[in-house]
PDB file of C-alpha atoms in Angstrom:
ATOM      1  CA  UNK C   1      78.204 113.998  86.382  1.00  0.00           C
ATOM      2  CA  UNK C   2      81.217 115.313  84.712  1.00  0.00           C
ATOM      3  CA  UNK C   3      81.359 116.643  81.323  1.00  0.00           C
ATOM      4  CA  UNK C   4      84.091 115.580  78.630  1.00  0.00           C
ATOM      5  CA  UNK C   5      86.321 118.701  79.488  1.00  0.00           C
ATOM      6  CA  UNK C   6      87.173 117.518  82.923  1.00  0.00           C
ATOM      7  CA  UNK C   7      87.647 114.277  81.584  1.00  0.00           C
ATOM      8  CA  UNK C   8      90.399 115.659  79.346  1.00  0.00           C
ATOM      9  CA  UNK C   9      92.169 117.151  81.904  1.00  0.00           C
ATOM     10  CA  UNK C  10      93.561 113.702  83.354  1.00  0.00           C
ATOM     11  CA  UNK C  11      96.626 112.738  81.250  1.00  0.00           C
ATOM     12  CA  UNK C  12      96.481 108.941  81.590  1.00  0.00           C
ATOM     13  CA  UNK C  13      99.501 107.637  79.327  1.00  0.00           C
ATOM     14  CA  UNK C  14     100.895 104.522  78.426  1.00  0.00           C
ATOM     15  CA  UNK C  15     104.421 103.267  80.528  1.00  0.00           C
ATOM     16  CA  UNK C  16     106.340 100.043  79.894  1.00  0.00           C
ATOM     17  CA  UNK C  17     107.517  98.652  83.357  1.00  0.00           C
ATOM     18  CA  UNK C  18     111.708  98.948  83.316  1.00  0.00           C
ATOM     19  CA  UNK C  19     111.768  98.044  86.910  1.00  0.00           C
ATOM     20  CA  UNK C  20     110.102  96.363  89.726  1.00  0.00           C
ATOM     21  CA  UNK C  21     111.371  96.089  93.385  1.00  0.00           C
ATOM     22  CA  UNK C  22     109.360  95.157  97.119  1.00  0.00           C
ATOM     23  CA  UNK C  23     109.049  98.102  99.283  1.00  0.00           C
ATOM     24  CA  UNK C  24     109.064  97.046 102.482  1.00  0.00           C
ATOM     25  CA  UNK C  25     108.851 100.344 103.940  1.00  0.00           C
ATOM     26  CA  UNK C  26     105.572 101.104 103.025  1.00  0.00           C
ATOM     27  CA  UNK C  27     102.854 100.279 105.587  1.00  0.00           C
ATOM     28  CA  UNK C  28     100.769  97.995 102.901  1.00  0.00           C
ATOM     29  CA  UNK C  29     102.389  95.366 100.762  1.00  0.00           C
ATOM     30  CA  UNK C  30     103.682  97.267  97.896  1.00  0.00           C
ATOM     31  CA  UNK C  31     106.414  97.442  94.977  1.00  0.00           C
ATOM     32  CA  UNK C  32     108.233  99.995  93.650  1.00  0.00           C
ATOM     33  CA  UNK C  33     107.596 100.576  89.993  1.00  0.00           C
ATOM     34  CA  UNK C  34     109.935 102.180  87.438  1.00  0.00           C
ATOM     35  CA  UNK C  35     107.928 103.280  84.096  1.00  0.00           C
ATOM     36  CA  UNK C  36     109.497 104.962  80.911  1.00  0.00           C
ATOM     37  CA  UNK C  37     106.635 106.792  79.123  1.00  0.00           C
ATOM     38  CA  UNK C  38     108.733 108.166  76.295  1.00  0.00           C
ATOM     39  CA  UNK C  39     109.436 111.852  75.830  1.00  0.00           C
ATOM     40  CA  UNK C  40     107.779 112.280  79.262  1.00  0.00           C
ATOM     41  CA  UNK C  41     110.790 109.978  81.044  1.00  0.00           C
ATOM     42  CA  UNK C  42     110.924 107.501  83.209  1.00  0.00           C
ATOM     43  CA  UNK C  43     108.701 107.814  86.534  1.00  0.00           C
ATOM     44  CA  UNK C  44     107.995 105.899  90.118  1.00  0.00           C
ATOM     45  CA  UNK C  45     105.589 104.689  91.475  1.00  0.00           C
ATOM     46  CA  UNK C  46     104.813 102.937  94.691  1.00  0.00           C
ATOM     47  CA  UNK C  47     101.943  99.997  93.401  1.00  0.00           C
ATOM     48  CA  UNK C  48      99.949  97.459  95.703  1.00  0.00           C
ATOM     49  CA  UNK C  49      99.770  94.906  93.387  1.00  0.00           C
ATOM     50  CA  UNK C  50     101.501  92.018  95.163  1.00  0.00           C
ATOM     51  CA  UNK C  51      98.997  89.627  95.922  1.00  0.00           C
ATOM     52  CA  UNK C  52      98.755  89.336  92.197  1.00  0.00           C
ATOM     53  CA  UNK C  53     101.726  89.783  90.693  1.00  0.00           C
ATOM     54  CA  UNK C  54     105.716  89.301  91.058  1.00  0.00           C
ATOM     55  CA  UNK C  55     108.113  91.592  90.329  1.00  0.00           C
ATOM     56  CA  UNK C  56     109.733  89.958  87.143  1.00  0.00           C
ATOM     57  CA  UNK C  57     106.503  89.184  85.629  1.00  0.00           C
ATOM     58  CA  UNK C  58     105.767  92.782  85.978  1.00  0.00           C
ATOM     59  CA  UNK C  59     109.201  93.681  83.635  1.00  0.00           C
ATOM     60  CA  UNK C  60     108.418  94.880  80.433  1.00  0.00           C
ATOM     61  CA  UNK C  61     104.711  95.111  80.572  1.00  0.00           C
ATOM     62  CA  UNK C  62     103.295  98.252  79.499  1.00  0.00           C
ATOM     63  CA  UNK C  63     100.610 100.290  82.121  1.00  0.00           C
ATOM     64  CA  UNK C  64      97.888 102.924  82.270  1.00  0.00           C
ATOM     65  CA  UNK C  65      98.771 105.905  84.603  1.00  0.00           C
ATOM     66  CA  UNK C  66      97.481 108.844  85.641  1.00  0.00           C
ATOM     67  CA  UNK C  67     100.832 111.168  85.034  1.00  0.00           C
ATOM     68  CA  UNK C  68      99.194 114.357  86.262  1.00  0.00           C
ATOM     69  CA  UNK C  69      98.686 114.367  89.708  1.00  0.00           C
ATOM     70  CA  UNK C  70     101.198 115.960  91.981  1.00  0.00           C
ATOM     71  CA  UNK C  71     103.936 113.409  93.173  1.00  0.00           C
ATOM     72  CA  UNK C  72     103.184 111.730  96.687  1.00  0.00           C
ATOM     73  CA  UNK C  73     105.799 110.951  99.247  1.00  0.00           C
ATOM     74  CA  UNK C  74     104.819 107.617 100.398  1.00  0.00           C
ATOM     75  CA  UNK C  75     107.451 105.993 102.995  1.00  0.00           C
ATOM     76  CA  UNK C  76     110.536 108.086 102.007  1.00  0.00           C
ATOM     77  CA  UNK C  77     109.896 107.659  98.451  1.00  0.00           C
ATOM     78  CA  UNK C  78     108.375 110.072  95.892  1.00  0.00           C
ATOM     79  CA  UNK C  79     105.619 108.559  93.945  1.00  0.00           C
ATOM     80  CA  UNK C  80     105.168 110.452  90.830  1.00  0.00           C
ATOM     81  CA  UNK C  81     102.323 108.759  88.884  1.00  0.00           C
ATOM     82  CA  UNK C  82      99.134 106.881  89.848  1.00  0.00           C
ATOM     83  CA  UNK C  83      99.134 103.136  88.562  1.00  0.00           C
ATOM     84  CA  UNK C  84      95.405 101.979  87.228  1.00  0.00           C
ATOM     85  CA  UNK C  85      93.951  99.306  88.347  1.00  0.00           C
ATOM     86  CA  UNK C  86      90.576  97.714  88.893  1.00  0.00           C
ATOM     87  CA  UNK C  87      89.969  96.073  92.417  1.00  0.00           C
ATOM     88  CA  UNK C  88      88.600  92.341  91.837  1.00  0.00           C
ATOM     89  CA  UNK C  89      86.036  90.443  93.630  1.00  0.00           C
ATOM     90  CA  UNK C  90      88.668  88.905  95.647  1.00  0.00           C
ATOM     91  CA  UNK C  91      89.999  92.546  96.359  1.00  0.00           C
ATOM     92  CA  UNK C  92      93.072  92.322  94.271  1.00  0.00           C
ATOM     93  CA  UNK C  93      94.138  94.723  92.184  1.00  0.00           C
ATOM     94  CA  UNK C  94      94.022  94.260  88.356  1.00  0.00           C
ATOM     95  CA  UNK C  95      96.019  96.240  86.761  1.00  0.00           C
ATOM     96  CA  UNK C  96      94.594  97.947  83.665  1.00  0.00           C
ATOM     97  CA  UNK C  97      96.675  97.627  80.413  1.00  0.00           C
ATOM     98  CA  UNK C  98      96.210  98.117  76.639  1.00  0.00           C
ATOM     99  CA  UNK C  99      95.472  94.698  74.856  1.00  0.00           C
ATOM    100  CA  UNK C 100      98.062  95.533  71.948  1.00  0.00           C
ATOM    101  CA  UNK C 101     101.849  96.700  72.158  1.00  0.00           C
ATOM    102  CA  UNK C 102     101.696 100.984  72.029  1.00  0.00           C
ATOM    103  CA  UNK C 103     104.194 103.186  72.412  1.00  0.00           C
ATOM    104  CA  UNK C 104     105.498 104.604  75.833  1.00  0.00           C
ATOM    105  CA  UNK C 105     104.219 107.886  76.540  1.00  0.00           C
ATOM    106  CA  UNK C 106     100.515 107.079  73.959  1.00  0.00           C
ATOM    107  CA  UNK C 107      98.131 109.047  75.891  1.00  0.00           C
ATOM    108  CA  UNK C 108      94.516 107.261  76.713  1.00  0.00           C
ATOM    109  CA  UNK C 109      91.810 109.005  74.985  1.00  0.00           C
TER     110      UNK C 109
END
């Protein structure tokens, strides 16, 4: 059990998708993901999400991260925030996303 303090301590904000590519570098099927969350900027992130989903679907949709973990070099390329995502019963990934339009950067609470 945690209590709500630790809780607090993981900044999980709100990022609208500006860009989308394959990375077929990394060892797993993967994109890369470009996410502005406001006055925090834009981040990357490397995402295994493409048994589900295509890059240009992915383009404009706005994303729960995890922005505080340290960034993670993964195949030459510096992931700096943690895409959410819940795995399915097929194993996919599903990626977890706020049902109405918020504003990049609107931290989870």
């Amino acid at each position: 059990m945690i209590d709500y303090t630790d809780f607090e301590r993981v900044d999980i904000r709100a990022g609208r998708v500006i860009a989308a590519e394959p990375f077929p570098e990394a060892r797993k099927p993967a994109y890369r993901l470009h996410l502005d969350f406001g006055e925090l900027g834009v981040k990357q992130s490397s995402a295994q999400i493409t048994r589900r989903y295509a890059c240009e679907e992915l383009v404009g949709r706005t994303l729960l991260a995890v922005v505080n973990f340290p960034p993670r070099r993964i195949a030459g390329f510096v992931s700096e925030v943690l895409v959410l995502g819940v795995v399915s019963g097929d194993g996919d990934v599903v990626l977890v996303a706020p049902d109405f339009d918020v504003a990049p950067g609107a931290r989870l609470l």
